[in-house]
């Protein structure tokens, strides 16, 4: 690509961006296998969060029978766990990429620093503002949804899935949560870009044109409720307690990892862990593209896909002019 085409970005991954081969015809079993392997195995966000979910269930989750009755003790225990998780993940990412700048601007998409000050932010600065919404209302809503679902599961108001009764469905649930996220996120994201909801709700998240780890869950409480509300699908399809933990941890914690502003974690000049996606980074800069993720190519089907190429940029600019009636 030419210098003009690279203007404005510090790092560009390989483009055009590829969507899931599960939705590319003709189907290619080799590419499909590689996609699943790269998404899940060796070191991946998904596998790490599965580990966090099992650790949470084993050591930091009140027994299910306790959750049949609402009580401050077990609710506070879950809130403390979630607050520590959010602080730990968000804090570690921020320290690595921004406070200590361990890898400098290597793999960083946007060359600009995060905003120290800004009148558009509630607390006058991007990081303070982002942390306020993430650790304040974000963790409360996350915990509130867990409390409701654990109560429902313990009280027999939703189906229980166990390894002993159905090991295939038990494992499949972990694999299907990211797929459900791709569908759900596209739908609700298009919804909150409707002008009324954007002006009164989604605008808060889009204060972050250049994103950092705390930006992902820096959302209006209504948006946080809608976004995390994805977990209520388990009322219909059922769950084991560890599935509920994984589902909400996946939505909350990957919102942090995908908003680092970096493609991945660089150790000894090698990307050891993929994190932020250029696909979503472009949404924060251009707004009217890439509403979903790459697991299900809704953007491609709906004409809102930006694959990172200059040609896609031209198409997006034309689309924005049509939307604005120019």
Short mmCIF file of C-alpha atoms in Angstrom, two decimals:
data_model
loop_
_atom_site.label_atom_id
_atom_site.label_comp_id
_atom_site.label_asym_id
_atom_site.label_seq_id
_atom_site.Cartn_x
_atom_site.Cartn_y
_atom_site.Cartn_z
CA UNK A 1 0.00 0.00 0.00
CA UNK A 2 1.16 3.56 -0.64
CA UNK A 3 2.05 6.12 2.04
CA UNK A 4 -1.20 7.97 1.27
CA UNK A 5 -3.18 4.80 1.86
CA UNK A 6 -1.39 4.22 5.17
CA UNK A 7 -1.97 7.78 6.35
CA UNK A 8 -3.56 7.97 9.76
CA UNK A 9 -2.67 4.47 10.93
CA UNK A 10 0.49 3.44 12.78
CA UNK A 11 0.01 -0.28 12.17
CA UNK A 12 -2.01 -2.14 9.58
CA UNK A 13 -2.53 -5.90 9.74
CA UNK A 14 -2.79 -8.01 6.62
CA UNK A 15 -5.67 -6.76 4.49
CA UNK A 16 -8.22 -7.42 3.17
CA UNK A 17 -9.59 -8.59 6.48
CA UNK A 18 -10.99 -12.11 6.22
CA UNK A 19 -14.30 -13.26 7.64
CA UNK A 20 -15.01 -16.73 8.99
CA UNK A 21 -14.51 -19.46 6.34
CA UNK A 22 -17.65 -21.15 7.72
CA UNK A 23 -19.60 -18.59 5.68
CA UNK A 24 -17.41 -18.53 2.56
CA UNK A 25 -18.41 -20.60 -0.46
CA UNK A 26 -17.13 -23.10 -1.47
CA UNK A 27 -16.48 -24.42 2.01
CA UNK A 28 -12.84 -25.22 2.67
CA UNK A 29 -12.41 -27.76 5.51
CA UNK A 30 -8.72 -26.92 5.91
CA UNK A 31 -9.43 -23.20 6.33
CA UNK A 32 -12.34 -23.94 8.68
CA UNK A 33 -10.12 -26.12 10.87
CA UNK A 34 -7.37 -23.48 10.87
CA UNK A 35 -9.89 -20.78 11.86
CA UNK A 36 -11.13 -22.78 14.87
CA UNK A 37 -7.59 -23.71 15.88
CA UNK A 38 -6.32 -20.13 15.69
CA UNK A 39 -9.42 -18.81 17.52
CA UNK A 40 -9.25 -21.26 20.39
CA UNK A 41 -6.09 -23.24 20.86
CA UNK A 42 -2.55 -22.84 22.13
CA UNK A 43 -2.86 -19.34 23.67
CA UNK A 44 -6.11 -17.49 22.98
CA UNK A 45 -8.47 -15.07 24.72
CA UNK A 46 -11.26 -17.64 24.58
CA UNK A 47 -9.27 -20.44 26.20
CA UNK A 48 -7.90 -18.12 28.89
CA UNK A 49 -11.44 -17.03 29.78
CA UNK A 50 -12.61 -20.66 29.90
CA UNK A 51 -9.84 -21.18 32.46
CA UNK A 52 -10.92 -18.10 34.42
CA UNK A 53 -14.53 -19.33 34.41
CA UNK A 54 -13.58 -22.76 35.78
CA UNK A 55 -11.31 -21.17 38.41
CA UNK A 56 -14.13 -18.80 39.39
CA UNK A 57 -16.60 -21.68 39.66
CA UNK A 58 -14.21 -23.90 41.64
CA UNK A 59 -12.81 -21.40 44.14
CA UNK A 60 -14.73 -18.13 44.03
CA UNK A 61 -18.39 -19.00 43.46
CA UNK A 62 -20.89 -19.60 46.28
CA UNK A 63 -22.49 -23.09 46.25
CA UNK A 64 -25.52 -23.19 43.96
CA UNK A 65 -27.88 -24.16 46.79
CA UNK A 66 -27.05 -20.88 48.59
CA UNK A 67 -28.30 -18.84 45.65
CA UNK A 68 -31.91 -20.00 45.98
CA UNK A 69 -32.41 -17.14 48.47
CA UNK A 70 -31.14 -13.62 47.84
CA UNK A 71 -28.67 -12.73 50.58
CA UNK A 72 -26.07 -9.96 50.87
CA UNK A 73 -23.25 -12.41 51.67
CA UNK A 74 -23.06 -14.44 48.48
CA UNK A 75 -24.01 -11.46 46.31
CA UNK A 76 -21.16 -9.40 47.79
CA UNK A 77 -18.78 -12.31 47.24
CA UNK A 78 -19.64 -12.41 43.54
CA UNK A 79 -19.41 -8.63 43.22
CA UNK A 80 -15.95 -8.61 44.82
CA UNK A 81 -14.76 -11.35 42.48
CA UNK A 82 -15.98 -9.49 39.41
CA UNK A 83 -14.52 -6.18 40.56
CA UNK A 84 -11.12 -7.81 41.13
CA UNK A 85 -11.30 -9.50 37.71
CA UNK A 86 -12.14 -6.24 35.95
CA UNK A 87 -9.42 -4.36 37.82
CA UNK A 88 -6.90 -7.12 37.19
CA UNK A 89 -7.49 -7.54 33.47
CA UNK A 90 -8.09 -3.89 32.62
CA UNK A 91 -5.27 -2.74 34.88
CA UNK A 92 -2.74 -5.25 33.56
CA UNK A 93 -3.49 -4.34 29.95
CA UNK A 94 -3.31 -0.61 30.66
CA UNK A 95 -0.02 -0.95 32.55
CA UNK A 96 1.53 -3.06 29.80
CA UNK A 97 0.46 -0.99 26.82
CA UNK A 98 0.21 2.55 28.20
CA UNK A 99 1.74 3.17 31.65
CA UNK A 100 4.99 1.27 31.01
CA UNK A 101 4.58 1.16 27.21
CA UNK A 102 6.38 -2.17 27.13
CA UNK A 103 6.08 -2.60 23.36
CA UNK A 104 5.94 1.08 22.45
CA UNK A 105 3.88 1.60 19.31
CA UNK A 106 4.60 -1.83 17.85
CA UNK A 107 1.29 -3.37 16.69
CA UNK A 108 -0.57 -0.20 17.80
CA UNK A 109 -3.20 0.78 15.25
CA UNK A 110 -3.68 4.46 16.06
CA UNK A 111 -0.49 6.49 16.54
CA UNK A 112 -2.15 9.02 18.86
CA UNK A 113 -1.95 8.78 22.68
CA UNK A 114 -5.06 8.42 24.81
CA UNK A 115 -6.61 11.74 25.78
CA UNK A 116 -5.40 13.04 29.14
CA UNK A 117 -8.05 15.76 29.12
CA UNK A 118 -11.23 16.29 27.18
CA UNK A 119 -14.42 18.22 27.85
CA UNK A 120 -16.48 15.44 26.30
CA UNK A 121 -15.55 13.06 29.13
CA UNK A 122 -17.64 12.96 32.31
CA UNK A 123 -14.61 13.19 34.60
CA UNK A 124 -12.51 15.37 32.32
CA UNK A 125 -10.14 12.69 31.07
CA UNK A 126 -10.47 9.55 28.94
CA UNK A 127 -8.93 7.02 31.33
CA UNK A 128 -10.74 8.29 34.45
CA UNK A 129 -14.01 8.44 32.55
CA UNK A 130 -13.61 4.94 31.10
CA UNK A 131 -12.69 3.42 34.46
CA UNK A 132 -15.66 5.12 36.14
CA UNK A 133 -18.23 3.56 33.79
CA UNK A 134 -16.48 0.18 33.61
CA UNK A 135 -15.90 -0.36 37.32
CA UNK A 136 -18.99 1.52 38.45
CA UNK A 137 -22.16 0.60 36.62
CA UNK A 138 -20.49 -2.05 34.45
CA UNK A 139 -19.45 -4.39 37.27
CA UNK A 140 -22.77 -3.81 39.08
CA UNK A 141 -24.81 -4.86 36.05
CA UNK A 142 -22.50 -7.81 35.34
CA UNK A 143 -22.94 -9.02 38.92
CA UNK A 144 -26.68 -8.31 38.94
CA UNK A 145 -27.22 -10.50 35.88
CA UNK A 146 -25.18 -13.32 37.44
CA UNK A 147 -27.25 -13.08 40.61
CA UNK A 148 -30.52 -13.35 38.66
CA UNK A 149 -29.35 -16.30 36.58
CA UNK A 150 -27.82 -18.26 39.45
CA UNK A 151 -31.02 -17.76 41.40
CA UNK A 152 -33.08 -18.94 38.40
CA UNK A 153 -30.84 -21.98 37.88
CA UNK A 154 -30.85 -22.94 41.55
CA UNK A 155 -34.62 -22.46 41.79
CA UNK A 156 -35.38 -24.63 38.76
CA UNK A 157 -36.58 -21.77 36.54
CA UNK A 158 -34.14 -22.61 33.73
CA UNK A 159 -32.68 -25.88 32.37
CA UNK A 160 -29.48 -27.24 33.90
CA UNK A 161 -26.78 -28.65 31.61
CA UNK A 162 -24.29 -31.05 33.18
CA UNK A 163 -21.23 -32.88 31.91
CA UNK A 164 -22.60 -36.19 33.19
CA UNK A 165 -25.95 -35.89 31.40
CA UNK A 166 -24.78 -34.37 28.11
CA UNK A 167 -21.00 -33.91 27.66
CA UNK A 168 -21.32 -32.89 23.99
CA UNK A 169 -23.78 -30.07 24.70
CA UNK A 170 -21.73 -29.07 27.77
CA UNK A 171 -18.61 -28.50 25.60
CA UNK A 172 -20.56 -27.09 22.64
CA UNK A 173 -21.94 -24.30 24.83
CA UNK A 174 -18.45 -22.79 25.18
CA UNK A 175 -17.95 -22.91 21.41
CA UNK A 176 -21.36 -21.39 20.67
CA UNK A 177 -21.17 -18.39 23.01
CA UNK A 178 -18.77 -16.47 20.68
CA UNK A 179 -20.98 -17.31 17.69
CA UNK A 180 -24.07 -16.07 19.54
CA UNK A 181 -22.09 -12.95 20.51
CA UNK A 182 -21.38 -12.23 16.84
CA UNK A 183 -25.07 -12.38 15.94
CA UNK A 184 -26.33 -10.58 19.06
CA UNK A 185 -23.72 -7.84 18.96
CA UNK A 186 -24.43 -6.92 15.35
CA UNK A 187 -28.17 -6.64 15.97
CA UNK A 188 -27.95 -4.55 19.14
CA UNK A 189 -25.10 -2.45 17.76
CA UNK A 190 -27.12 -1.46 14.71
CA UNK A 191 -30.02 -0.70 17.05
CA UNK A 192 -28.05 1.69 19.26
CA UNK A 193 -26.75 3.51 16.18
CA UNK A 194 -30.33 4.60 15.46
CA UNK A 195 -30.06 8.41 15.88
CA UNK A 196 -32.21 8.69 19.02
CA UNK A 197 -30.40 5.89 20.87
CA UNK A 198 -27.03 7.06 19.62
CA UNK A 199 -27.57 10.60 20.92
CA UNK A 200 -28.84 9.49 24.32
CA UNK A 201 -27.01 6.20 24.93
CA UNK A 202 -24.28 5.03 22.54
CA UNK A 203 -22.60 8.44 22.26
CA UNK A 204 -20.85 7.75 25.59
CA UNK A 205 -18.94 4.76 24.20
CA UNK A 206 -18.04 6.64 21.01
CA UNK A 207 -16.30 9.36 22.94
CA UNK A 208 -13.43 6.91 22.49
CA UNK A 209 -12.25 7.41 18.91
CA UNK A 210 -8.80 6.18 19.92
CA UNK A 211 -9.41 3.28 22.28
CA UNK A 212 -7.66 1.76 25.29
CA UNK A 213 -8.42 -1.27 27.52
CA UNK A 214 -10.85 0.67 29.73
CA UNK A 215 -12.83 1.86 26.68
CA UNK A 216 -14.54 -1.45 25.91
CA UNK A 217 -17.02 -1.39 28.78
CA UNK A 218 -17.13 2.39 29.04
CA UNK A 219 -20.78 2.50 28.08
CA UNK A 220 -23.99 4.16 29.22
CA UNK A 221 -25.70 1.91 31.82
CA UNK A 222 -28.57 1.27 29.37
CA UNK A 223 -26.08 0.06 26.78
CA UNK A 224 -24.34 -2.10 29.37
CA UNK A 225 -27.70 -3.66 30.25
CA UNK A 226 -28.45 -4.37 26.59
CA UNK A 227 -24.94 -5.62 25.79
CA UNK A 228 -24.63 -7.97 28.79
CA UNK A 229 -28.28 -8.99 28.40
CA UNK A 230 -27.03 -11.51 25.84
CA UNK A 231 -26.61 -13.94 28.73
CA UNK A 232 -30.37 -14.37 29.17
CA UNK A 233 -30.40 -16.72 26.18
CA UNK A 234 -29.54 -19.38 28.78
CA UNK A 235 -33.02 -19.09 30.26
CA UNK A 236 -34.12 -20.81 27.04
CA UNK A 237 -31.17 -23.04 26.09
CA UNK A 238 -30.01 -23.88 29.61
CA UNK A 239 -26.63 -23.71 31.29
CA UNK A 240 -24.28 -25.08 33.87
CA UNK A 241 -23.05 -22.48 36.39
CA UNK A 242 -19.67 -22.39 34.63
CA UNK A 243 -21.41 -21.46 31.34
CA UNK A 244 -23.03 -18.41 32.96
CA UNK A 245 -19.66 -17.35 34.38
CA UNK A 246 -17.93 -17.86 31.02
CA UNK A 247 -20.61 -16.05 29.05
CA UNK A 248 -20.50 -12.83 31.09
CA UNK A 249 -16.73 -12.95 31.57
CA UNK A 250 -16.31 -13.43 27.82
CA UNK A 251 -18.49 -10.41 27.01
CA UNK A 252 -17.00 -8.17 29.70
CA UNK A 253 -13.31 -9.11 29.56
CA UNK A 254 -12.99 -9.38 25.78
CA UNK A 255 -14.53 -5.92 25.55
CA UNK A 256 -11.32 -4.86 27.31
CA UNK A 257 -8.93 -6.97 25.25
CA UNK A 258 -10.45 -6.02 21.90
CA UNK A 259 -10.18 -2.32 22.78
CA UNK A 260 -6.49 -2.27 23.74
CA UNK A 261 -5.72 -0.41 20.52
CA UNK A 262 -3.07 -3.04 19.74
CA UNK A 263 -3.25 -6.09 17.49
CA UNK A 264 -1.61 -8.27 20.10
CA UNK A 265 0.77 -8.84 22.98
CA UNK A 266 4.34 -8.68 21.71
CA UNK A 267 7.00 -10.67 23.57
CA UNK A 268 10.50 -11.05 22.10
CA UNK A 269 9.28 -9.43 18.90
CA UNK A 270 6.56 -12.03 18.34
CA UNK A 271 2.82 -11.60 18.72
CA UNK A 272 2.05 -14.12 21.46
CA UNK A 273 -1.62 -13.28 22.03
CA UNK A 274 -4.05 -11.71 19.55
CA UNK A 275 -6.11 -8.96 21.16
CA UNK A 276 -7.63 -5.93 19.43
CA UNK A 277 -9.09 -6.31 15.97
CA UNK A 278 -8.51 -3.77 13.22
CA UNK A 279 -12.07 -4.56 12.12
CA UNK A 280 -13.51 -2.94 15.28
CA UNK A 281 -10.80 -0.29 15.50
CA UNK A 282 -12.06 1.08 12.18
CA UNK A 283 -15.59 1.29 13.59
CA UNK A 284 -14.38 3.66 16.30
CA UNK A 285 -12.74 5.91 13.74
CA UNK A 286 -15.30 5.74 10.92
CA UNK A 287 -18.52 4.99 12.90
CA UNK A 288 -20.69 3.74 10.02
CA UNK A 289 -19.02 0.40 9.34
CA UNK A 290 -18.06 -2.90 11.02
CA UNK A 291 -20.87 -3.12 13.55
CA UNK A 292 -20.35 -6.82 14.24
CA UNK A 293 -17.45 -9.25 14.46
CA UNK A 294 -15.90 -11.75 12.07
CA UNK A 295 -17.43 -14.99 13.41
CA UNK A 296 -20.64 -14.32 11.44
CA UNK A 297 -20.12 -11.85 8.55
CA UNK A 298 -23.24 -9.75 9.09
CA UNK A 299 -21.39 -6.62 7.99
CA UNK A 300 -20.51 -8.24 4.68
CA UNK A 301 -24.10 -9.36 4.11
CA UNK A 302 -25.56 -5.99 5.09
CA UNK A 303 -23.15 -3.82 3.13
CA UNK A 304 -21.42 -2.33 6.19
CA UNK A 305 -18.13 -4.22 5.91
CA UNK A 306 -14.81 -2.37 5.76
CA UNK A 307 -12.01 -4.84 4.99
CA UNK A 308 -9.19 -2.35 5.53
CA UNK A 309 -8.45 -1.71 1.85
CA UNK A 310 -8.53 1.69 0.10
CA UNK A 311 -11.37 0.42 -2.12
CA UNK A 312 -13.49 -0.36 0.95
CA UNK A 313 -12.72 3.10 2.29
CA UNK A 314 -14.11 4.68 -0.89
CA UNK A 315 -17.28 2.56 -0.62
CA UNK A 316 -17.69 3.55 3.03
CA UNK A 317 -17.34 7.26 2.26
CA UNK A 318 -20.04 6.99 -0.42
CA UNK A 319 -22.30 5.15 2.02
CA UNK A 320 -21.79 7.83 4.69
CA UNK A 321 -22.75 10.54 2.20
CA UNK A 322 -25.95 8.65 1.31
CA UNK A 323 -26.82 8.30 5.02
CA UNK A 324 -26.24 12.03 5.58
CA UNK A 325 -28.25 12.91 2.46
CA UNK A 326 -25.36 14.60 0.71
#
